[in-house]
């Protein structure tokens, strides 16, 4: 039982590593099932919860969205959400220098930044669609 759970955790951890971007439970499930078709959503939930509790993964919360999960320890970064396919990606860094946005009397203790737009795949698909319409 313990060994089986470890194997499942390894698969999920590997899925998150290979994705290189935050994944929803559904996305983790779909990717994990490619390696182990018998994997169920309850197992994914439980293992993701364990990974978060052990500090190996963190939840990424976007306004009005279900949580995504990414591996812990990546350093300060933000996220980009594709408005077409709803996939979430990581930004390389932070814009920083936010101090100037509020008067001196304020103390900033944190910030949250989400970029919205279209990912390369969706952009390519949209261009193709426009191209085919013109013909
Ligand atoms: Zn997209
Ligand atoms: Zn930042």
PDB file of N, CA and C in Angstrom, residues 51-112:
ATOM      1  N   UNK A  51       1.553  16.255  -1.412  1.00  0.00           N
ATOM      2  CA  UNK A  51       2.707  16.992  -1.939  1.00  0.00           C
ATOM      3  C   UNK A  51       2.735  18.417  -1.393  1.00  0.00           C
ATOM      4  N   UNK A  52       1.557  19.034  -1.296  1.00  0.00           N
ATOM      5  CA  UNK A  52       1.470  20.401  -0.758  1.00  0.00           C
ATOM      6  C   UNK A  52       1.804  20.386   0.732  1.00  0.00           C
ATOM      7  N   UNK A  53       1.245  19.423   1.460  1.00  0.00           N
ATOM      8  CA  UNK A  53       1.497  19.356   2.903  1.00  0.00           C
ATOM      9  C   UNK A  53       2.958  19.102   3.218  1.00  0.00           C
ATOM     10  N   UNK A  54       3.625  18.342   2.369  1.00  0.00           N
ATOM     11  CA  UNK A  54       5.048  18.052   2.587  1.00  0.00           C
ATOM     12  C   UNK A  54       5.952  19.159   2.052  1.00  0.00           C
ATOM     13  N   UNK A  55       5.356  20.176   1.465  1.00  0.00           N
ATOM     14  CA  UNK A  55       6.158  21.300   0.965  1.00  0.00           C
ATOM     15  C   UNK A  55       6.809  21.048  -0.382  1.00  0.00           C
ATOM     16  N   UNK A  56       6.366  20.028  -1.097  1.00  0.00           N
ATOM     17  CA  UNK A  56       6.947  19.743  -2.419  1.00  0.00           C
ATOM     18  C   UNK A  56       6.214  20.449  -3.556  1.00  0.00           C
ATOM     19  N   UNK A  57       4.984  20.838  -3.293  1.00  0.00           N
ATOM     20  CA  UNK A  57       4.201  21.545  -4.309  1.00  0.00           C
ATOM     21  C   UNK A  57       3.450  22.692  -3.641  1.00  0.00           C
ATOM     22  N   UNK A  58       3.062  23.676  -4.436  1.00  0.00           N
ATOM     23  CA  UNK A  58       2.278  24.790  -3.911  1.00  0.00           C
ATOM     24  C   UNK A  58       1.053  25.016  -4.792  1.00  0.00           C
ATOM     25  N   UNK A  59       0.005  25.517  -4.155  1.00  0.00           N
ATOM     26  CA  UNK A  59      -1.208  25.855  -4.894  1.00  0.00           C
ATOM     27  C   UNK A  59      -1.033  27.231  -5.517  1.00  0.00           C
ATOM     28  N   UNK A  60      -1.487  27.368  -6.745  1.00  0.00           N
ATOM     29  CA  UNK A  60      -1.480  28.650  -7.434  1.00  0.00           C
ATOM     30  C   UNK A  60      -2.936  29.092  -7.547  1.00  0.00           C
ATOM     31  N   UNK A  61      -3.267  30.162  -6.852  1.00  0.00           N
ATOM     32  CA  UNK A  61      -4.650  30.628  -6.863  1.00  0.00           C
ATOM     33  C   UNK A  61      -4.794  31.857  -7.730  1.00  0.00           C
ATOM     34  N   UNK A  62      -5.603  31.731  -8.765  1.00  0.00           N
ATOM     35  CA  UNK A  62      -5.909  32.874  -9.616  1.00  0.00           C
ATOM     36  C   UNK A  62      -7.314  33.345  -9.297  1.00  0.00           C
ATOM     37  N   UNK A  63      -7.558  34.648  -9.376  1.00  0.00           N
ATOM     38  CA  UNK A  63      -8.886  35.166  -9.046  1.00  0.00           C
ATOM     39  C   UNK A  63      -9.988  34.462  -9.831  1.00  0.00           C
ATOM     40  N   UNK A  64     -10.979  33.954  -9.132  1.00  0.00           N
ATOM     41  CA  UNK A  64     -12.128  33.329  -9.762  1.00  0.00           C
ATOM     42  C   UNK A  64     -11.863  32.008 -10.445  1.00  0.00           C
ATOM     43  N   UNK A  65     -10.781  31.339 -10.071  1.00  0.00           N
ATOM     44  CA  UNK A  65     -10.386  30.094 -10.740  1.00  0.00           C
ATOM     45  C   UNK A  65     -10.166  28.989  -9.722  1.00  0.00           C
ATOM     46  N   UNK A  66     -10.318  27.773 -10.148  1.00  0.00           N
ATOM     47  CA  UNK A  66      -9.945  26.647  -9.322  1.00  0.00           C
ATOM     48  C   UNK A  66      -8.432  26.625  -9.190  1.00  0.00           C
ATOM     49  N   UNK A  67      -7.908  26.037  -8.121  1.00  0.00           N
ATOM     50  CA  UNK A  67      -6.458  26.072  -7.927  1.00  0.00           C
ATOM     51  C   UNK A  67      -5.686  25.239  -8.948  1.00  0.00           C
ATOM     52  N   UNK A  68      -4.494  25.699  -9.251  1.00  0.00           N
ATOM     53  CA  UNK A  68      -3.522  24.927 -10.018  1.00  0.00           C
ATOM     54  C   UNK A  68      -2.390  24.603  -9.069  1.00  0.00           C
ATOM     55  N   UNK A  69      -1.555  23.667  -9.486  1.00  0.00           N
ATOM     56  CA  UNK A  69      -0.444  23.270  -8.623  1.00  0.00           C
ATOM     57  C   UNK A  69       0.855  23.267  -9.396  1.00  0.00           C
ATOM     58  N   UNK A  70       1.899  23.716  -8.712  1.00  0.00           N
ATOM     59  CA  UNK A  70       3.230  23.678  -9.318  1.00  0.00           C
ATOM     60  C   UNK A  70       4.222  23.213  -8.260  1.00  0.00           C
ATOM     61  N   UNK A  71       5.409  22.816  -8.704  1.00  0.00           N
ATOM     62  CA  UNK A  71       6.425  22.366  -7.770  1.00  0.00           C
ATOM     63  C   UNK A  71       6.889  23.537  -6.925  1.00  0.00           C
ATOM     64  N   UNK A  72       7.236  23.267  -5.688  1.00  0.00           N
ATOM     65  CA  UNK A  72       7.674  24.318  -4.780  1.00  0.00           C
ATOM     66  C   UNK A  72       9.122  24.708  -5.070  1.00  0.00           C
ATOM     67  N   UNK A  73       9.522  25.810  -4.516  1.00  0.00           N
ATOM     68  CA  UNK A  73      10.930  26.210  -4.560  1.00  0.00           C
ATOM     69  C   UNK A  73      11.379  26.859  -5.844  1.00  0.00           C
ATOM     70  N   UNK A  74      10.459  27.466  -6.599  1.00  0.00           N
ATOM     71  CA  UNK A  74      10.842  28.061  -7.877  1.00  0.00           C
ATOM     72  C   UNK A  74      11.268  29.514  -7.746  1.00  0.00           C
ATOM     73  N   UNK A  75      11.124  30.073  -6.587  1.00  0.00           N
ATOM     74  CA  UNK A  75      11.466  31.479  -6.433  1.00  0.00           C
ATOM     75  C   UNK A  75      10.317  32.369  -6.847  1.00  0.00           C
ATOM     76  N   UNK A  76      10.483  33.661  -6.621  1.00  0.00           N
ATOM     77  CA  UNK A  76       9.398  34.606  -6.861  1.00  0.00           C
ATOM     78  C   UNK A  76       9.087  34.743  -8.353  1.00  0.00           C
ATOM     79  N   UNK A  77       7.869  34.460  -8.724  1.00  0.00           N
ATOM     80  CA  UNK A  77       7.440  34.640 -10.113  1.00  0.00           C
ATOM     81  C   UNK A  77       5.931  34.845 -10.148  1.00  0.00           C
ATOM     82  N   UNK A  78       5.413  35.105 -11.317  1.00  0.00           N
ATOM     83  CA  UNK A  78       3.975  35.317 -11.467  1.00  0.00           C
ATOM     84  C   UNK A  78       3.426  34.418 -12.564  1.00  0.00           C
ATOM     85  N   UNK A  79       2.166  34.660 -12.927  1.00  0.00           N
ATOM     86  CA  UNK A  79       1.538  33.742 -13.872  1.00  0.00           C
ATOM     87  C   UNK A  79       0.827  34.447 -15.017  1.00  0.00           C
ATOM     88  N   UNK A  80       0.732  33.719 -16.084  1.00  0.00           N
ATOM     89  CA  UNK A  80       0.058  34.169 -17.299  1.00  0.00           C
ATOM     90  C   UNK A  80      -1.069  33.189 -17.567  1.00  0.00           C
ATOM     91  N   UNK A  81      -2.267  33.723 -17.778  1.00  0.00           N
ATOM     92  CA  UNK A  81      -3.379  32.827 -18.066  1.00  0.00           C
ATOM     93  C   UNK A  81      -3.871  33.079 -19.483  1.00  0.00           C
ATOM     94  N   UNK A  82      -3.939  32.012 -20.268  1.00  0.00           N
ATOM     95  CA  UNK A  82      -4.449  32.133 -21.631  1.00  0.00           C
ATOM     96  C   UNK A  82      -5.969  32.240 -21.584  1.00  0.00           C
ATOM     97  N   UNK A  83      -6.498  33.288 -22.181  1.00  0.00           N
ATOM     98  CA  UNK A  83      -7.947  33.514 -22.155  1.00  0.00           C
ATOM     99  C   UNK A  83      -8.682  32.550 -23.065  1.00  0.00           C
ATOM    100  N   UNK A  84      -7.984  31.914 -24.004  1.00  0.00           N
ATOM    101  CA  UNK A  84      -8.644  30.983 -24.920  1.00  0.00           C
ATOM    102  C   UNK A  84      -8.702  29.568 -24.364  1.00  0.00           C
ATOM    103  N   UNK A  85      -7.573  29.036 -23.910  1.00  0.00           N
ATOM    104  CA  UNK A  85      -7.554  27.642 -23.467  1.00  0.00           C
ATOM    105  C   UNK A  85      -7.496  27.490 -21.946  1.00  0.00           C
ATOM    106  N   UNK A  86      -7.377  28.603 -21.225  1.00  0.00           N
ATOM    107  CA  UNK A  86      -7.360  28.619 -19.757  1.00  0.00           C
ATOM    108  C   UNK A  86      -6.116  27.969 -19.161  1.00  0.00           C
ATOM    109  N   UNK A  87      -5.114  27.684 -19.984  1.00  0.00           N
ATOM    110  CA  UNK A  87      -3.866  27.153 -19.436  1.00  0.00           C
ATOM    111  C   UNK A  87      -3.120  28.272 -18.718  1.00  0.00           C
ATOM    112  N   UNK A  88      -2.423  27.906 -17.658  1.00  0.00           N
ATOM    113  CA  UNK A  88      -1.659  28.886 -16.895  1.00  0.00           C
ATOM    114  C   UNK A  88      -0.169  28.605 -17.071  1.00  0.00           C
ATOM    115  N   UNK A  89       0.595  29.662 -17.293  1.00  0.00           N
ATOM    116  CA  UNK A  89       2.039  29.549 -17.485  1.00  0.00           C
ATOM    117  C   UNK A  89       2.753  30.400 -16.455  1.00  0.00           C
ATOM    118  N   UNK A  90       4.045  30.166 -16.301  1.00  0.00           N
ATOM    119  CA  UNK A  90       4.820  30.970 -15.360  1.00  0.00           C
ATOM    120  C   UNK A  90       5.467  32.139 -16.076  1.00  0.00           C
ATOM    121  N   UNK A  91       5.551  33.262 -15.390  1.00  0.00           N
ATOM    122  CA  UNK A  91       6.344  34.365 -15.924  1.00  0.00           C
ATOM    123  C   UNK A  91       7.775  34.164 -15.445  1.00  0.00           C
ATOM    124  N   UNK A  92       8.715  34.743 -16.159  1.00  0.00           N
ATOM    125  CA  UNK A  92      10.118  34.560 -15.805  1.00  0.00           C
ATOM    126  C   UNK A  92      10.463  35.213 -14.485  1.00  0.00           C
ATOM    127  N   UNK A  93       9.916  36.372 -14.243  1.00  0.00           N
ATOM    128  CA  UNK A  93      10.302  37.106 -13.052  1.00  0.00           C
ATOM    129  C   UNK A  93       9.177  38.024 -12.617  1.00  0.00           C
ATOM    130  N   UNK A  94       9.544  39.082 -11.960  1.00  0.00           N
ATOM    131  CA  UNK A  94       8.584  40.046 -11.447  1.00  0.00           C
ATOM    132  C   UNK A  94       8.952  41.417 -11.990  1.00  0.00           C
ATOM    133  N   UNK A  95       7.931  42.281 -12.138  1.00  0.00           N
ATOM    134  CA  UNK A  95       8.267  43.623 -12.586  1.00  0.00           C
ATOM    135  C   UNK A  95       9.006  44.416 -11.508  1.00  0.00           C
ATOM    136  N   UNK A  96       8.776  44.059 -10.231  1.00  0.00           N
ATOM    137  CA  UNK A  96       9.450  44.745  -9.138  1.00  0.00           C
ATOM    138  C   UNK A  96       9.071  46.205  -9.040  1.00  0.00           C
ATOM    139  N   UNK A  97       9.822  46.955  -8.275  1.00  0.00           N
ATOM    140  CA  UNK A  97       9.633  48.414  -8.153  1.00  0.00           C
ATOM    141  C   UNK A  97       8.170  48.825  -8.007  1.00  0.00           C
ATOM    142  N   UNK A  98       7.454  48.168  -7.118  1.00  0.00           N
ATOM    143  CA  UNK A  98       6.043  48.492  -6.918  1.00  0.00           C
ATOM    144  C   UNK A  98       5.868  49.570  -5.860  1.00  0.00           C
ATOM    145  N   UNK A  99       6.915  49.842  -5.136  1.00  0.00           N
ATOM    146  CA  UNK A  99       6.923  50.816  -4.045  1.00  0.00           C
ATOM    147  C   UNK A  99       6.305  52.152  -4.481  1.00  0.00           C
ATOM    148  N   UNK A 100       6.600  52.565  -5.678  1.00  0.00           N
ATOM    149  CA  UNK A 100       6.144  53.856  -6.156  1.00  0.00           C
ATOM    150  C   UNK A 100       4.646  53.933  -6.436  1.00  0.00           C
ATOM    151  N   UNK A 101       3.948  52.794  -6.389  1.00  0.00           N
ATOM    152  CA  UNK A 101       2.523  52.798  -6.714  1.00  0.00           C
ATOM    153  C   UNK A 101       1.643  53.310  -5.583  1.00  0.00           C
ATOM    154  N   UNK A 102       2.162  53.316  -4.372  1.00  0.00           N
ATOM    155  CA  UNK A 102       1.377  53.817  -3.239  1.00  0.00           C
ATOM    156  C   UNK A 102       2.171  54.903  -2.507  1.00  0.00           C
ATOM    157  N   UNK A 103       1.474  55.795  -1.807  1.00  0.00           N
ATOM    158  CA  UNK A 103       2.188  56.849  -1.058  1.00  0.00           C
ATOM    159  C   UNK A 103       3.140  56.268  -0.011  1.00  0.00           C
ATOM    160  N   UNK A 104       4.120  57.061   0.379  1.00  0.00           N
ATOM    161  CA  UNK A 104       5.145  56.656   1.339  1.00  0.00           C
ATOM    162  C   UNK A 104       4.593  56.075   2.639  1.00  0.00           C
ATOM    163  N   UNK A 105       3.435  56.606   3.051  1.00  0.00           N
ATOM    164  CA  UNK A 105       2.869  56.207   4.348  1.00  0.00           C
ATOM    165  C   UNK A 105       2.412  54.749   4.362  1.00  0.00           C
ATOM    166  N   UNK A 106       2.324  54.123   3.209  1.00  0.00           N
ATOM    167  CA  UNK A 106       1.841  52.747   3.148  1.00  0.00           C
ATOM    168  C   UNK A 106       3.004  51.754   3.239  1.00  0.00           C
ATOM    169  N   UNK A 107       2.703  50.629   3.824  1.00  0.00           N
ATOM    170  CA  UNK A 107       3.682  49.546   3.837  1.00  0.00           C
ATOM    171  C   UNK A 107       3.146  48.426   2.943  1.00  0.00           C
ATOM    172  N   UNK A 108       3.913  48.009   1.964  1.00  0.00           N
ATOM    173  CA  UNK A 108       3.497  46.899   1.096  1.00  0.00           C
ATOM    174  C   UNK A 108       4.024  45.600   1.702  1.00  0.00           C
ATOM    175  N   UNK A 109       3.136  44.635   1.865  1.00  0.00           N
ATOM    176  CA  UNK A 109       3.578  43.352   2.431  1.00  0.00           C
ATOM    177  C   UNK A 109       3.521  42.219   1.406  1.00  0.00           C
ATOM    178  N   UNK A 110       2.948  42.503   0.262  1.00  0.00           N
ATOM    179  CA  UNK A 110       2.902  41.462  -0.758  1.00  0.00           C
ATOM    180  C   UNK A 110       2.198  41.979  -1.988  1.00  0.00           C
ATOM    181  N   UNK A 111       2.205  41.199  -3.058  1.00  0.00           N
ATOM    182  CA  UNK A 111       1.484  41.587  -4.254  1.00  0.00           C
ATOM    183  C   UNK A 111       1.137  40.349  -5.059  1.00  0.00           C
ATOM    184  N   UNK A 112       0.200  40.528  -5.947  1.00  0.00           N
ATOM    185  CA  UNK A 112      -0.248  39.428  -6.776  1.00  0.00           C
ATOM    186  C   UNK A 112      -0.413  39.965  -8.192  1.00  0.00           C
TER     187      UNK A 112
END
